Tab-separated table of C-alpha atoms and ligand atoms in Angstrom:
chain	number	residue	atom	x	y	z
A	166	MET	CA	-8.625	23.063	13.706
A	167	ALA	CA	-9.279	20.637	10.843
A	168	ARG	CA	-7.435	17.357	11.036
A	169	PRO	CA	-4.693	16.778	8.460
A	170	ARG	CA	-5.851	14.564	5.631
A	171	VAL	CA	-4.336	11.174	4.861
A	172	LEU	CA	-4.759	9.235	1.604
A	173	SER	CA	-3.314	5.908	0.586
A	174	GLY	CA	-4.142	3.008	-1.696
A	175	ILE	CA	-3.481	-0.666	-2.164
A	176	GLN	CA	-3.775	-2.829	-5.276
A	177	PRO	CA	-6.161	-5.790	-5.458
A	178	THR	CA	-3.492	-7.833	-7.224
A	179	ALA	CA	-3.555	-10.987	-5.087
A	180	ASP	CA	-5.929	-13.121	-3.032
A	181	SER	CA	-4.362	-11.759	0.146
A	182	PHE	CA	-2.220	-8.878	1.379
A	183	HIS	CA	1.187	-9.876	2.689
A	184	LEU	CA	3.201	-8.935	5.746
A	185	GLY	CA	5.005	-6.131	3.843
A	186	ASN	CA	1.678	-4.515	2.854
A	187	TYR	CA	0.432	-4.918	6.421
A	188	LEU	CA	3.444	-3.504	8.271
A	189	GLY	CA	4.541	-1.010	5.593
A	190	ALA	CA	1.086	0.420	4.939
A	191	VAL	CA	-2.181	-0.962	6.349
A	192	ARG	CA	-1.192	-0.889	10.016
A	193	GLN	CA	-0.263	2.797	9.717
A	194	TRP	CA	-3.593	3.456	8.024
A	195	VAL	CA	-5.417	2.070	11.048
A	196	THR	CA	-3.376	4.169	13.482
A	197	MET	CA	-3.728	7.337	11.413
A	198	GLN	CA	-7.530	7.192	11.312
A	199	GLU	CA	-7.405	8.301	14.975
A	200	THR	CA	-5.681	11.588	14.192
A	201	HIS	CA	-6.392	12.256	10.508
A	202	ASP	CA	-9.244	12.786	8.106
A	203	ALA	CA	-8.646	9.422	6.444
A	204	PHE	CA	-9.241	8.303	2.822
A	205	TYR	CA	-8.114	4.819	1.769
A	206	CYS	CA	-8.766	3.138	-1.551
A	207	VAL	CA	-8.526	-0.196	-3.263
A	208	VAL	CA	-6.810	0.843	-6.479
A	209	ASP	CA	-8.391	-1.417	-9.073
A	210	LEU	CA	-7.509	0.965	-11.925
A	211	HIS	CA	-3.867	0.399	-11.045
A	212	ALA	CA	-4.379	-3.359	-10.938
A	213	ILE	CA	-5.348	-3.505	-14.638
A	214	THR	CA	-2.001	-2.020	-15.713
A	215	VAL	CA	-0.948	-5.678	-15.951
A	216	PRO	CA	-3.157	-8.371	-17.566
A	217	THR	CA	-5.957	-9.214	-15.118
A	218	GLU	CA	-8.903	-11.624	-15.327
A	219	PRO	CA	-12.237	-9.807	-14.687
A	220	ASP	CA	-13.491	-12.420	-12.182
A	221	ALA	CA	-10.193	-12.359	-10.310
A	222	LEU	CA	-10.290	-8.568	-10.175
A	223	ARG	CA	-13.841	-8.556	-8.784
A	224	ARG	CA	-12.943	-11.189	-6.157
A	225	ARG	CA	-9.672	-9.543	-5.171
A	226	SER	CA	-11.201	-6.080	-4.895
A	227	ARG	CA	-13.717	-7.391	-2.353
A	228	VAL	CA	-11.038	-9.424	-0.556
A	229	ALA	CA	-8.838	-6.327	-0.349
A	230	ALA	CA	-11.649	-4.169	1.027
A	231	ALA	CA	-12.653	-6.847	3.535
A	232	GLN	CA	-9.065	-7.119	4.780
A	233	LEU	CA	-8.901	-3.361	5.293
A	234	PHE	CA	-12.004	-3.387	7.481
A	235	ALA	CA	-10.799	-6.560	9.212
A	236	ALA	CA	-7.419	-4.985	9.973
A	237	GLY	CA	-9.213	-2.251	11.901
A	238	LEU	CA	-10.393	0.470	9.533
A	239	ASP	CA	-13.627	1.806	10.908
A	240	PRO	CA	-16.089	2.858	8.188
A	241	GLU	CA	-17.301	5.680	10.448
A	242	ARG	CA	-13.860	7.193	10.828
A	243	SER	CA	-12.221	6.225	7.520
A	244	THR	CA	-13.525	6.705	4.018
A	245	VAL	CA	-12.776	3.330	2.417
A	246	PHE	CA	-13.639	3.059	-1.271
A	247	VAL	CA	-12.823	1.497	-4.617
A	248	GLN	CA	-10.875	3.768	-6.957
A	249	SER	CA	-12.915	3.029	-10.116
A	250	HIS	CA	-16.117	4.123	-8.323
A	251	VAL	CA	-14.865	7.707	-8.364
A	252	ARG	CA	-14.534	8.734	-12.026
A	253	GLU	CA	-12.495	11.854	-11.244
A	254	HIS	CA	-9.347	9.734	-10.704
A	255	THR	CA	-9.022	8.984	-14.412
A	256	GLU	CA	-10.077	12.464	-15.410
A	257	LEU	CA	-7.422	14.170	-13.296
A	258	ALA	CA	-4.865	11.563	-14.377
A	259	TRP	CA	-5.361	12.657	-17.984
A	260	VAL	CA	-4.740	16.313	-17.131
A	261	LEU	CA	-1.588	15.352	-15.212
A	262	ILE	CA	-0.392	13.043	-18.015
A	263	CYS	CA	-0.459	16.098	-20.243
A	264	LEU	CA	1.820	17.916	-17.778
A	265	THR	CA	4.352	15.078	-17.486
A	266	GLY	CA	7.459	14.861	-19.621
A	267	MET	CA	8.249	11.535	-21.335
A	268	GLY	CA	11.741	11.588	-19.818
A	269	GLU	CA	10.345	12.287	-16.381
A	270	ALA	CA	7.923	9.334	-16.594
A	271	GLY	CA	10.675	7.153	-18.041
A	272	ARG	CA	12.792	7.549	-14.925
A	273	MET	CA	10.331	5.691	-12.683
A	274	THR	CA	12.118	2.608	-11.409
A	275	GLN	CA	8.952	0.613	-10.659
A	276	PHE	CA	8.064	0.673	-14.366
A	277	LYS	CA	11.556	-0.497	-15.242
A	278	ASP	CA	11.333	-3.360	-12.706
A	279	LYS	CA	7.805	-4.439	-13.600
A	280	SER	CA	8.161	-4.084	-17.370
A	281	ALA	CA	11.337	-6.157	-17.281
A	282	LYS	CA	9.030	-9.122	-16.692
A	283	PHE	CA	7.168	-8.707	-19.994
A	284	GLY	CA	9.847	-6.903	-21.957
A	285	GLU	CA	9.504	-3.132	-22.163
A	286	SER	CA	7.689	-3.072	-25.532
A	287	ALA	CA	5.066	-5.594	-24.350
A	288	ALA	CA	4.306	-3.628	-21.163
A	289	SER	CA	1.145	-1.499	-21.360
A	290	VAL	CA	1.109	2.280	-21.622
A	291	GLY	CA	-1.007	2.092	-18.447
A	292	LEU	CA	1.921	0.564	-16.574
A	293	PHE	CA	4.064	3.437	-17.840
A	294	THR	CA	1.586	6.058	-16.650
A	295	TYR	CA	0.841	4.221	-13.357
A	296	PRO	CA	2.657	6.824	-11.186
A	297	ILE	CA	0.695	9.667	-12.785
A	298	LEU	CA	-2.609	7.991	-11.940
A	299	GLN	CA	-1.215	7.595	-8.420
A	300	ALA	CA	-0.439	11.333	-8.342
A	301	ALA	CA	-4.061	11.990	-9.346
A	302	ASP	CA	-5.334	9.715	-6.531
A	303	ILE	CA	-3.416	11.752	-3.986
A	304	LEU	CA	-3.842	15.299	-5.321
A	305	LEU	CA	-7.581	14.827	-5.867
A	306	TYR	CA	-8.112	14.549	-2.102
A	307	GLN	CA	-5.761	17.393	-1.136
A	308	ALA	CA	-3.904	14.920	1.075
A	309	ASP	CA	-1.326	16.158	3.584
A	310	ARG	CA	0.231	12.758	4.254
A	311	VAL	CA	0.601	9.511	2.362
A	312	PRO	CA	1.655	6.455	4.387
A	313	VAL	CA	3.555	4.018	2.127
A	314	GLY	CA	6.533	1.680	2.004
A	315	ALA	CA	9.943	2.812	0.713
A	316	ASP	CA	9.198	1.512	-2.808
A	317	GLN	CA	6.752	4.388	-3.306
A	318	LYS	CA	9.146	7.244	-2.436
A	319	GLN	CA	9.924	8.099	-6.049
A	320	HIS	CA	6.238	8.150	-7.008
A	321	LEU	CA	5.511	10.588	-4.209
A	322	GLU	CA	8.244	12.894	-5.427
A	323	LEU	CA	6.597	12.862	-8.854
A	324	THR	CA	3.236	13.627	-7.204
A	325	ARG	CA	4.678	16.696	-5.512
A	326	ASP	CA	6.387	17.822	-8.725
A	327	LEU	CA	3.159	17.518	-10.713
A	328	GLY	CA	1.116	19.272	-8.037
A	329	GLN	CA	3.631	22.089	-7.919
A	330	ARG	CA	3.754	22.352	-11.715
A	331	PHE	CA	-0.025	22.589	-11.946
A	332	ASN	CA	-0.139	25.234	-9.193
A	333	HIS	CA	2.582	27.235	-10.897
A	334	ARG	CA	0.980	27.091	-14.332
A	335	PHE	CA	-2.701	27.449	-13.448
A	336	GLY	CA	-2.768	28.982	-9.966
A	337	ASP	CA	-2.847	27.473	-6.494
A	338	THR	CA	-5.031	24.364	-6.554
A	339	PHE	CA	-3.339	21.373	-4.936
A	340	ARG	CA	-1.949	20.772	-1.490
A	341	LEU	CA	1.511	19.169	-1.750
A	342	PRO	CA	1.586	15.886	0.198
A	343	GLU	CA	4.372	14.536	2.391
A	344	PRO	CA	5.257	10.850	2.325
A	345	TYR	CA	4.832	9.140	5.672
A	346	ILE	CA	7.309	6.274	5.775
A	347	LEU	CA	8.162	4.369	8.943
A	348	LYS	CA	11.864	3.620	8.655
A	349	GLU	CA	11.681	0.388	10.674
A	350	VAL	CA	9.147	-1.266	8.336
A	351	GLU	CA	9.718	0.571	5.066
A	352	LYS	CA	10.951	-2.606	3.346
A	353	ILE	CA	9.982	-6.031	4.614
A	354	THR	CA	11.941	-8.514	2.538
A	355	ASP	CA	11.230	-11.885	0.934
A	356	LEU	CA	11.834	-14.810	3.330
A	357	GLN	CA	13.676	-16.759	0.628
A	358	ASP	CA	15.535	-13.815	-0.884
A	359	PRO	CA	16.081	-11.395	1.985
A	360	THR	CA	17.575	-8.672	-0.181
A	361	ALA	CA	14.416	-8.365	-2.344
A	362	LYS	CA	11.170	-6.746	-1.163
A	363	MET	CA	8.338	-9.096	-0.218
A	364	SER	CA	5.957	-8.658	-3.150
A	365	LYS	CA	2.524	-9.981	-4.162
A	366	SER	CA	3.548	-10.512	-7.753
A	367	SER	CA	7.197	-11.436	-7.574
A	368	SER	CA	7.819	-13.329	-4.322
A	369	SER	CA	7.729	-17.125	-4.454
A	370	PRO	CA	5.043	-18.730	-2.239
A	371	ALA	CA	7.743	-19.707	0.259
A	372	GLY	CA	9.036	-16.130	0.441
A	373	ILE	CA	5.760	-14.404	1.245
A	374	LEU	CA	3.635	-14.359	4.421
A	375	ASP	CA	0.004	-13.847	3.459
A	376	VAL	CA	-2.389	-12.227	5.905
A	377	LEU	CA	-5.111	-14.738	4.975
A	378	GLU	CA	-2.918	-17.821	5.279
A	379	GLN	CA	-3.595	-20.489	7.946
A	380	PRO	CA	-1.280	-20.529	11.011
A	381	GLY	CA	0.280	-23.911	10.056
A	382	PRO	CA	1.767	-22.839	6.697
A	383	LEU	CA	2.702	-19.434	8.143
A	384	ARG	CA	4.731	-21.089	10.917
A	385	LYS	CA	6.395	-23.439	8.449
A	386	LYS	CA	7.453	-20.607	6.185
A	387	VAL	CA	9.013	-18.635	9.020
A	388	MET	CA	10.872	-21.730	10.264
A	389	ARG	CA	12.177	-22.298	6.705
A	390	ALA	CA	13.127	-18.651	6.118
A	391	VAL	CA	16.616	-18.299	4.697
A	392	THR	CA	18.935	-17.369	7.500
A	393	ASP	CA	22.567	-16.529	7.385
A	394	THR	CA	25.733	-18.346	8.285
A	395	GLY	CA	26.530	-18.365	11.989
A	396	SER	CA	23.973	-18.903	14.702
A	397	GLU	CA	23.776	-15.628	16.592
A	398	VAL	CA	20.665	-13.460	16.452
A	399	LEU	CA	22.219	-10.111	15.487
A	400	PHE	CA	21.002	-7.084	13.543
A	401	ASP	CA	23.412	-6.686	10.652
A	402	GLU	CA	21.677	-5.777	7.361
A	403	GLU	CA	24.749	-6.374	5.257
A	404	ASN	CA	26.006	-9.704	6.564
A	405	LYS	CA	22.794	-11.062	8.079
A	406	PRO	CA	19.928	-9.786	5.885
A	407	GLY	CA	17.692	-12.782	6.695
A	408	ILE	CA	17.934	-12.531	10.479
A	409	SER	CA	17.785	-8.731	10.313
A	410	ASN	CA	14.491	-8.962	8.385
A	411	LEU	CA	13.055	-11.340	10.995
A	412	LEU	CA	14.230	-9.018	13.776
A	413	ARG	CA	12.494	-6.085	12.101
A	414	ILE	CA	9.313	-8.149	11.761
A	415	GLN	CA	9.385	-9.367	15.360
A	416	SER	CA	10.078	-5.883	16.679
A	417	ALA	CA	7.186	-4.392	14.675
A	418	LEU	CA	4.744	-7.130	15.685
A	419	THR	CA	5.568	-7.207	19.397
A	420	GLY	CA	6.607	-3.588	19.984
A	421	THR	CA	9.950	-4.757	21.424
A	422	PRO	CA	12.974	-2.691	20.343
A	423	ILE	CA	15.512	-4.648	18.253
A	424	PRO	CA	18.410	-4.324	20.790
A	425	GLU	CA	16.139	-5.837	23.436
A	426	LEU	CA	15.343	-8.778	21.143
A	427	VAL	CA	19.036	-9.290	20.375
A	428	ALA	CA	19.800	-9.410	24.112
A	429	ARG	CA	16.893	-11.804	24.762
A	430	TYR	CA	18.035	-14.396	22.203
A	431	GLU	CA	21.748	-14.218	23.002
A	432	GLY	CA	23.243	-17.714	22.989
A	433	GLN	CA	19.930	-19.357	21.973
A	434	GLY	CA	20.489	-19.885	18.235
A	435	TYR	CA	18.084	-19.218	15.381
A	436	GLY	CA	15.504	-21.935	16.185
A	437	THR	CA	13.987	-20.434	19.342
A	438	PHE	CA	13.920	-16.980	17.794
A	439	LYS	CA	12.200	-18.179	14.608
A	440	LYS	CA	9.588	-20.059	16.615
A	441	ASP	CA	8.663	-16.839	18.432
A	442	VAL	CA	8.508	-14.882	15.166
A	443	ALA	CA	6.227	-17.568	13.693
A	444	GLU	CA	3.972	-17.308	16.737
A	445	ALA	CA	3.771	-13.507	16.527
A	446	VAL	CA	2.882	-13.631	12.816
A	447	ALA	CA	0.182	-16.282	13.324
A	448	GLU	CA	-1.257	-14.407	16.317
A	449	THR	CA	-1.458	-11.138	14.376
A	450	PHE	CA	-2.967	-12.626	11.229
A	451	THR	CA	-5.507	-15.092	12.691
A	452	PRO	CA	-8.069	-12.525	13.928
A	453	ILE	CA	-7.732	-10.506	10.693
A	454	ARG	CA	-8.335	-13.659	8.631
A	455	GLU	CA	-11.370	-14.606	10.696
A	456	ARG	CA	-12.907	-11.129	10.417
A	457	THR	CA	-12.170	-11.047	6.670
A	458	GLU	CA	-13.986	-14.359	6.185
A	459	LYS	CA	-17.032	-12.986	8.030
A	460	LEU	CA	-17.103	-9.816	5.953
A	461	LEU	CA	-16.797	-11.788	2.710
A	462	ALA	CA	-19.705	-14.006	3.717
A	463	ASP	CA	-22.027	-11.003	3.271
A	464	GLU	CA	-21.041	-9.472	-0.067
A	465	LYS	CA	-24.102	-7.231	-0.182
A	466	GLU	CA	-23.186	-5.548	3.069
A	467	LEU	CA	-19.545	-5.195	1.993
A	468	ASP	CA	-20.616	-3.581	-1.292
A	469	ARG	CA	-22.916	-1.264	0.661
A	470	MET	CA	-20.029	-0.189	2.911
A	471	LEU	CA	-17.947	0.541	-0.193
A	472	ALA	CA	-20.784	2.527	-1.754
A	473	VAL	CA	-20.930	4.732	1.351
A	474	GLY	CA	-17.143	5.271	1.047
A	475	ALA	CA	-17.448	6.081	-2.659
A	476	GLY	CA	-20.156	8.666	-1.924
A	477	ARG	CA	-17.972	10.471	0.613
A	478	ALA	CA	-14.878	10.280	-1.609
A	479	SER	CA	-16.806	11.538	-4.664
A	480	ALA	CA	-17.926	14.668	-2.847
A	481	VAL	CA	-14.289	15.692	-2.249
A	482	ALA	CA	-13.064	14.560	-5.676
A	483	LYS	CA	-15.811	16.494	-7.501
A	484	GLU	CA	-14.913	19.694	-5.711
A	485	THR	CA	-11.237	19.454	-6.679
A	486	MET	CA	-12.038	18.447	-10.245
A	487	ALA	CA	-14.422	21.374	-10.732
A	488	GLN	CA	-11.539	23.732	-9.907
A	489	VAL	CA	-9.172	21.838	-12.186
A	490	ARG	CA	-11.594	21.939	-15.149
A	491	ASP	CA	-12.096	25.640	-14.779
A	492	LYS	CA	-8.391	26.433	-14.344
A	493	VAL	CA	-7.325	24.344	-17.320
A	494	GLY	CA	-9.885	26.149	-19.490
A	495	PHE	CA	-12.521	23.482	-20.151
A	496	LEU	CA	-15.932	25.000	-20.865
A	497	PRO	CA	-18.545	24.511	-18.143
A	498	THR	CA	-21.355	22.066	-18.910
A	499	LEU	CA	-24.713	23.770	-18.738
B	241	AQP	N1	7.746	-5.480	1.234
B	241	AQP	C1	7.168	-4.367	1.623
B	241	AQP	N2	7.586	-3.727	2.737
B	241	AQP	C2	6.971	-2.577	3.143
B	241	AQP	N3	5.927	-2.022	2.496
B	241	AQP	C3	5.475	-2.630	1.390
B	241	AQP	N4	4.471	-2.364	0.522
B	241	AQP	C4	4.432	-3.307	-0.440
B	241	AQP	N5	5.407	-4.215	-0.230
B	241	AQP	C5	6.069	-3.826	0.888
B	241	AQP	C6	3.550	-1.230	0.648
B	241	AQP	O1	2.220	-1.728	0.589
B	241	AQP	C7	1.379	-0.734	0.008
B	241	AQP	C8	0.485	-1.330	-1.023
B	241	AQP	O2	1.235	-1.876	-2.069
B	241	AQP	P1	0.608	-2.005	-3.512
B	241	AQP	O3	-0.547	-2.892	-3.471
B	241	AQP	O4	0.370	-0.671	-4.089
B	241	AQP	O5	1.693	-2.685	-4.372
B	241	AQP	P2	3.237	-2.743	-4.338
B	241	AQP	O6	3.879	-1.675	-3.577
B	241	AQP	O7	3.671	-2.850	-5.753
B	241	AQP	O8	3.381	-4.103	-3.528
B	241	AQP	P3	3.542	-5.525	-4.084
B	241	AQP	O9	3.260	-6.480	-3.028
B	241	AQP	O10	4.856	-5.634	-4.763
B	241	AQP	O11	2.358	-5.635	-5.132
B	241	AQP	P4	2.403	-5.973	-6.665
B	241	AQP	O12	3.140	-7.262	-6.734
B	241	AQP	O13	0.974	-6.086	-7.059
B	241	AQP	O14	3.083	-4.864	-7.368
B	241	AQP	C9	2.301	0.355	-0.556
B	241	AQP	O15	2.275	1.457	0.333
B	241	AQP	C10	3.651	-0.278	-0.536
B	241	AQP	O16	4.675	0.657	-0.360
């Protein structure tokens, strides 16, 4: 039987992924390549929904791709590609935009959060239609599962709605994808503001743990993470959001269940616990950083790997798009 298909994407919006991206998404991607027909993309078209310098975009797209391979994606088993290399993403997005109601798009909370930064009228139309492009990314590949963090739940609901609407109006075309969200790591929070999600664009440098950061600064940041009053290491999201976030991180990185960690650090205070978290973060990130640096040292080879991914992705995307064109009523090109 054919393996279920997985599709996910990540934005090249910073010079490094952070711990939230890694635990909430990339680590699942690596695991899922063992059991799924895997498609993963660096979503550069999404990145330009906010003002972006061309040189920064080029650099960050390569850095993002290199980190994906360095984190364990195997180019033989996973199709890793850059979104803008496959033209069908924008083409399908347009068709889906025409099926989306203004009110429906206006309910997307990520747009509200992100546009608040510029003021809603200064935000681009691209930022407004971001979730529809995301729906196109997913539907184009007939994905069964989409591993993401909790912040993407609403966008996946829109994806299913649009897929269903298209199928209903034009006949069965798209597979409806299920989100794949690991509860334990669905929202890694900012070290300085443990109620907010750790985010490339909105966390302060002290609140974010970057995959490509050196072990020294990483350790320092964990040791300086905002903790809560009291001194006991307990999992209590409401009263101890800082310690609870660190417990979630430590549990995910070491594979130790949270109750076991709580028992281990009983009576030891925050210091010992934080030191161990810092160690686990540095140990996880160091080999990924080293492999990323190696991959970036040979840009030609990295670009070649991405071209192979784009070729495989295009073959699938073209097939879906041919059906869509015909069903919508576009004339064939002779
Ligand atoms: N803090 C987080 N905890 C768990 N998962 C997270 N993800 C992001 N932050 C966390 C997941 O990472 C994947 C890729 O994210 P993205 O690049 O599409 O951008 P995002 O979700 O908007 O993340 P950022 O860091 O906040 O980026 P910017 O600042 O560029 O918008 C997604 O699966 C996401 O759920």
